[in-house]
mmCIF file of C-alpha atoms in Angstrom:
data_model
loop_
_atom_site.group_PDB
_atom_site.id
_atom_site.type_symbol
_atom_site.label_atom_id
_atom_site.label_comp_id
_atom_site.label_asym_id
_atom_site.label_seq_id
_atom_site.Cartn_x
_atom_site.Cartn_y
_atom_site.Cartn_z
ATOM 1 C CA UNK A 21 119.878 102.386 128.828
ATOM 2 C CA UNK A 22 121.745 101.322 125.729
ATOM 3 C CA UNK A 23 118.818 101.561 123.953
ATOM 4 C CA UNK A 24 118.131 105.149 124.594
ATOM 5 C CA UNK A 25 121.401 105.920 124.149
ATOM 6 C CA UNK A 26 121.271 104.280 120.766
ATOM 7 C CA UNK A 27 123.496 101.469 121.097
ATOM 8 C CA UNK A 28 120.968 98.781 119.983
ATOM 9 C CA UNK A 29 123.881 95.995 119.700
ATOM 10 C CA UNK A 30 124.856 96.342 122.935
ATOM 11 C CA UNK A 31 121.104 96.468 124.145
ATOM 12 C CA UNK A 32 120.611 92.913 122.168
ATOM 13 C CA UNK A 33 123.185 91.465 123.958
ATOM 14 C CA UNK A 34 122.107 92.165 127.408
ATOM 15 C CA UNK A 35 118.524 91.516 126.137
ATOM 16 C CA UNK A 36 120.147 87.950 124.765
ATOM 17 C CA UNK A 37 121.948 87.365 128.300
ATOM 18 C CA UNK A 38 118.824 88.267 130.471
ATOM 19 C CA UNK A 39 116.631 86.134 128.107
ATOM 20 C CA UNK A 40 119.501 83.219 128.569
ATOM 21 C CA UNK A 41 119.374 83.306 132.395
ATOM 22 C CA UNK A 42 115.852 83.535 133.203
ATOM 23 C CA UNK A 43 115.097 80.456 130.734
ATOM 24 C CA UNK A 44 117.905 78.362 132.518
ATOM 25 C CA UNK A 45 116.259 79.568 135.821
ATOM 26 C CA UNK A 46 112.160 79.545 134.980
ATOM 27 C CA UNK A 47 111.824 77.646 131.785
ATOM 28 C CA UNK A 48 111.637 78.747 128.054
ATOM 29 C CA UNK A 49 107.732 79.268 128.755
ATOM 30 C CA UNK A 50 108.115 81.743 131.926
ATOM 31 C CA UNK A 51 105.892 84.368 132.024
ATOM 32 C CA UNK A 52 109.550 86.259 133.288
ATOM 33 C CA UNK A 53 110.818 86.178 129.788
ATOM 34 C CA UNK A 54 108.308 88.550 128.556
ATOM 35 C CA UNK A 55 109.469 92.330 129.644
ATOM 36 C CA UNK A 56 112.635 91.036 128.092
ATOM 37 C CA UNK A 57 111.536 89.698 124.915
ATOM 38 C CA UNK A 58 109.262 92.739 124.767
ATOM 39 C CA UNK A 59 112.110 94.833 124.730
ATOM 40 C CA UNK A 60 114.162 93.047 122.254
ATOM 41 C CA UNK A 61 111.256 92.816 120.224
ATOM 42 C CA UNK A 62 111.216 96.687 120.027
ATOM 43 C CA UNK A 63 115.161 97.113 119.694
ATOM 44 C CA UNK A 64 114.517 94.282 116.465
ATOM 45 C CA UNK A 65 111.946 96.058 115.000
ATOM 46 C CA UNK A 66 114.270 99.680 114.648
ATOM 47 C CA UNK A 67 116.967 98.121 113.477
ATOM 48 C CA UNK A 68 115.120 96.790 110.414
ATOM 49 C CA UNK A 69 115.197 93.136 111.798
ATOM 50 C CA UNK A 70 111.165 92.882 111.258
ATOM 51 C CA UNK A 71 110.716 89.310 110.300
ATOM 52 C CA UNK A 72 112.844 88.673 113.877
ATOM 53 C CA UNK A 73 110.918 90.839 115.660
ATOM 54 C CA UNK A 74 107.829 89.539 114.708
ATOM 55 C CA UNK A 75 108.570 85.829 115.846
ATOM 56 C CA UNK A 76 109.934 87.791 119.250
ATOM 57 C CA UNK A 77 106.289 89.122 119.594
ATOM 58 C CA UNK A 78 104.683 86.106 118.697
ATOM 59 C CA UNK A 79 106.582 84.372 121.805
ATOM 60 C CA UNK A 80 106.049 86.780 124.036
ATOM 61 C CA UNK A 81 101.869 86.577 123.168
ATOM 62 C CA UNK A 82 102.048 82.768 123.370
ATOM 63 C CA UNK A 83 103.545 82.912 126.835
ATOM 64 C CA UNK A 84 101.370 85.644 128.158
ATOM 65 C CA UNK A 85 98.069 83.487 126.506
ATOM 66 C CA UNK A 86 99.279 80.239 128.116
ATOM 67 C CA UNK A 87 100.048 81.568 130.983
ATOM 68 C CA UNK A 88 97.089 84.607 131.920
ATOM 69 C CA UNK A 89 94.536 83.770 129.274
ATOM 70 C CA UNK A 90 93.848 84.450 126.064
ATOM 71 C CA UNK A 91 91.873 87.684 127.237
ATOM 72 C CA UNK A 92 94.075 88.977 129.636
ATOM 73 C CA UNK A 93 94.866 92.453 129.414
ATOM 74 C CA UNK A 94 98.345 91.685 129.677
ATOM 75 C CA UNK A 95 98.150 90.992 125.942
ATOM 76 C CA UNK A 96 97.783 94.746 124.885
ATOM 77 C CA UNK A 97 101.324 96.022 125.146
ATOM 78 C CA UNK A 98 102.799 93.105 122.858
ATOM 79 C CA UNK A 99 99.302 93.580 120.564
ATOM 80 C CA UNK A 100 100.154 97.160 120.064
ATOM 81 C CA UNK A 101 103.406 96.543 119.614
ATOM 82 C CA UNK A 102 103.338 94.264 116.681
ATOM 83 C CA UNK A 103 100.204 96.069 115.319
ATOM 84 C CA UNK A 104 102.403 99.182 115.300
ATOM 85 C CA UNK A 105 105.120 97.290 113.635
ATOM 86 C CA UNK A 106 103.083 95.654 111.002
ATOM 87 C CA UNK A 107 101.718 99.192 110.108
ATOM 88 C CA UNK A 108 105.215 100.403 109.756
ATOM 89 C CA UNK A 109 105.984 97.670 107.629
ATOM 90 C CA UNK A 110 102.894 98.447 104.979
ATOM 91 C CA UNK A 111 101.163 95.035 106.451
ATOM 92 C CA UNK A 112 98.208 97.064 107.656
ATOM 93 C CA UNK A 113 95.881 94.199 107.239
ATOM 94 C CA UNK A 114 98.201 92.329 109.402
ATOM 95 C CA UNK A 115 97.947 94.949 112.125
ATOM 96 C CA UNK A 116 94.017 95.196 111.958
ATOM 97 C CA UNK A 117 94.135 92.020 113.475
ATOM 98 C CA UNK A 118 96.064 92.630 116.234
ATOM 99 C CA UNK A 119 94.083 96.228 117.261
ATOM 100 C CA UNK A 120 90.625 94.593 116.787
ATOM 101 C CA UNK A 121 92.172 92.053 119.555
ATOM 102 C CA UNK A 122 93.140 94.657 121.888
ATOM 103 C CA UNK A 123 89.832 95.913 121.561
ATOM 104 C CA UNK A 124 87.760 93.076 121.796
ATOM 105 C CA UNK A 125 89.817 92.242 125.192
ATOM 106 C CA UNK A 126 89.178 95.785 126.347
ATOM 107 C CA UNK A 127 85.098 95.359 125.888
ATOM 108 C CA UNK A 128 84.987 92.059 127.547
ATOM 109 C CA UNK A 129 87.162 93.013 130.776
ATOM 110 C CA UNK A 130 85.695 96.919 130.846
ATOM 111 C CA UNK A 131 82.147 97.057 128.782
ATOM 112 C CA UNK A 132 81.708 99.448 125.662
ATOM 113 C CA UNK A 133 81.705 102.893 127.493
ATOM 114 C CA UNK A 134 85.505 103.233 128.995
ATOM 115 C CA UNK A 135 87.762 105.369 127.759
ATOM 116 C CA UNK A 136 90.386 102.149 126.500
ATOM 117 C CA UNK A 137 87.667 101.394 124.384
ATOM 118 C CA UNK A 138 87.856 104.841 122.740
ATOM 119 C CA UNK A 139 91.570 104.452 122.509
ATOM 120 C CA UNK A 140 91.242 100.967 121.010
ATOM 121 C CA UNK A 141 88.792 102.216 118.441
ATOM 122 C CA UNK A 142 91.100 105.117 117.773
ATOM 123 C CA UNK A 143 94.320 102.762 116.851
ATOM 124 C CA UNK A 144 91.894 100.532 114.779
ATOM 125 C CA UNK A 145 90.680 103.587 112.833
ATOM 126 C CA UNK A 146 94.211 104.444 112.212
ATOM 127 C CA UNK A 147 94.764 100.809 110.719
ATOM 128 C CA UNK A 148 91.331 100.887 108.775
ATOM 129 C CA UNK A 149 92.361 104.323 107.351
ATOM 130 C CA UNK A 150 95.910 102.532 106.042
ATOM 131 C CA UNK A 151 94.027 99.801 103.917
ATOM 132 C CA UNK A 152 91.993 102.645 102.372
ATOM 133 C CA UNK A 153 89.101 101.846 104.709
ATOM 134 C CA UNK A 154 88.226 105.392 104.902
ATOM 135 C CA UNK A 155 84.222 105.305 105.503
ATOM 136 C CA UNK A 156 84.932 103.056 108.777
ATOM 137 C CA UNK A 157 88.214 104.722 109.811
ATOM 138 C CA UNK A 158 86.432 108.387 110.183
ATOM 139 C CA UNK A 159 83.161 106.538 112.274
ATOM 140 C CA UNK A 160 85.736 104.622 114.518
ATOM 141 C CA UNK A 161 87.240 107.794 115.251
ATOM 142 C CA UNK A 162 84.499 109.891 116.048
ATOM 143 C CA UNK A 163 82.931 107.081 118.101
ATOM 144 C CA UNK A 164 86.532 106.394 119.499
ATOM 145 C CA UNK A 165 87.134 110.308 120.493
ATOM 146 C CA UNK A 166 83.681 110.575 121.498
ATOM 147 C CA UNK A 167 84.211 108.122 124.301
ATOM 148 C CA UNK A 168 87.288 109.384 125.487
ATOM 149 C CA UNK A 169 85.607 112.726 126.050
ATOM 150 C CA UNK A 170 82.675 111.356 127.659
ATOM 151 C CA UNK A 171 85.011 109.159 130.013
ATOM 152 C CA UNK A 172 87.524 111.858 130.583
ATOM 153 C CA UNK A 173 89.926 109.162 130.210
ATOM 154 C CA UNK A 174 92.399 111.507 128.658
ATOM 155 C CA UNK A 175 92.347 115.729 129.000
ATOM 156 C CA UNK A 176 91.488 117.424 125.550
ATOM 157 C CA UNK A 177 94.578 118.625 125.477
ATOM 158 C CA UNK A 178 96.530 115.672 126.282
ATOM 159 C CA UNK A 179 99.372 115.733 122.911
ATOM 160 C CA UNK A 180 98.161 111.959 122.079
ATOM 161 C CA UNK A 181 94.257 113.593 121.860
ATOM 162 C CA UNK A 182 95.017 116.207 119.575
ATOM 163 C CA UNK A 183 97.313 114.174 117.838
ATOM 164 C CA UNK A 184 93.727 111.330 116.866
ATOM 165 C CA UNK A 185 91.658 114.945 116.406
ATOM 166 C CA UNK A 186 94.141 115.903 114.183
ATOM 167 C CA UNK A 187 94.342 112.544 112.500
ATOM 168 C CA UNK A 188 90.661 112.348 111.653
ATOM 169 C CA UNK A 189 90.647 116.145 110.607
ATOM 170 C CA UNK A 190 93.503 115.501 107.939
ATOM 171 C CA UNK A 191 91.387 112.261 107.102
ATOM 172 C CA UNK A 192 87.908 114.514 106.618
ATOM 173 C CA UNK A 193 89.842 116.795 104.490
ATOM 174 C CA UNK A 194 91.337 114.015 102.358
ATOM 175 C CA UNK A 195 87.634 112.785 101.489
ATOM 176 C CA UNK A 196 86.500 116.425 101.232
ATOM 177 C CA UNK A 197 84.060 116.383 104.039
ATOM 178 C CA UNK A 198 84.162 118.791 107.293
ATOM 179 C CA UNK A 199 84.174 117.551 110.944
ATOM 180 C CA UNK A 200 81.232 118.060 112.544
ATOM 181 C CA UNK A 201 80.131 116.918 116.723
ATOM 182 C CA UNK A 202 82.610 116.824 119.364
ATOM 183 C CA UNK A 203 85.792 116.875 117.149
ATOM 184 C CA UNK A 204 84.604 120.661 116.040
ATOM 185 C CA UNK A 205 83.825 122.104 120.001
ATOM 186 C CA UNK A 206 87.756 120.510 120.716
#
């Protein structure tokens, strides 16, 4: 509530407090902590507290590996996360890491033709266009957009799909080359 409200002090502190009672009650490795470190993680990272925010991501991966597996799909939200933040922060190599996890997790638990897939090669391209990758960011999109079609994992005109059409349509223009496939039927 606080945070939406935009009091991000008074989030921390009941962030701190929950944090402080569920590692006297389950242990500084509870799998508990992480909705609250998740969240404290975000409130770090918009108030310009990156290098904290980071290390409150990092904890909340190592709990969620030692506790559900290094593959676990539990792993996304806090991989996205940080990947988003790194991004934010110019450390777009950084992030590439973290979406090329989310997607390798997302191929071994669901195989290469579901429609997280297509969103995980969407987020990558958007990291691979950042470090000037440009070549590999406009084929993960098409392949990434492609699949979400075919899957009808999202409608086409779900806001977050036009948003990635748009994305790879400002990134065609950039390199001077038109669209061409599904992106130019959506």
């Amino acid at each position: 509530m606080y945070s939406a409200l935009g009091k991000f002090e008074s989030s921390m502190v009941v962030y701190k407090r929950a944090i402080g009672v569920l590692e006297s009650k389950h242990g500084k490795s509870s799998i508990f902590l992480v909705s609250p470190l998740l969240g404290m993680a975000k409130i770090l990272g918009s108030i310009g507290r990156v290098k904290k925010a980071i290390e409150v991501y990092h904890r909340s991966i190592a709990i969620l590996e030692s506790s559900k597996g290094v593959e676990s799909e539990d792993l996304v939200v806090p991989l996205f996360g940080l990947g988003n933040l790194l991004m934010k922060e110019g450390r777009t190599t950084d992030s590439e890491i973290h979406f090329n996890r989310i997607l390798s997790i997302y191929r071994k638990l669901y195989g290469e033709n579901d429609g997280r897939v297509g969103m995980a090669l969407c987020s990558l391209a958007h990291a691979k266009c950042s470090t000037g990758n440009v070549e590999e960011a406009i084929d993960l999109y098409r392949k990434g957009l492609q699949l979400i079609k075919d899957t009808n994992y999202i409608a086409l005109d779900d806001s977050i799909m036009e948003k990635m059409r748009i994305d790879l349509a400002e990134l065609l223009h950039v390199v001077g080359r038109r669209g061409s496939s599904v992106q130019d039927r959506q």
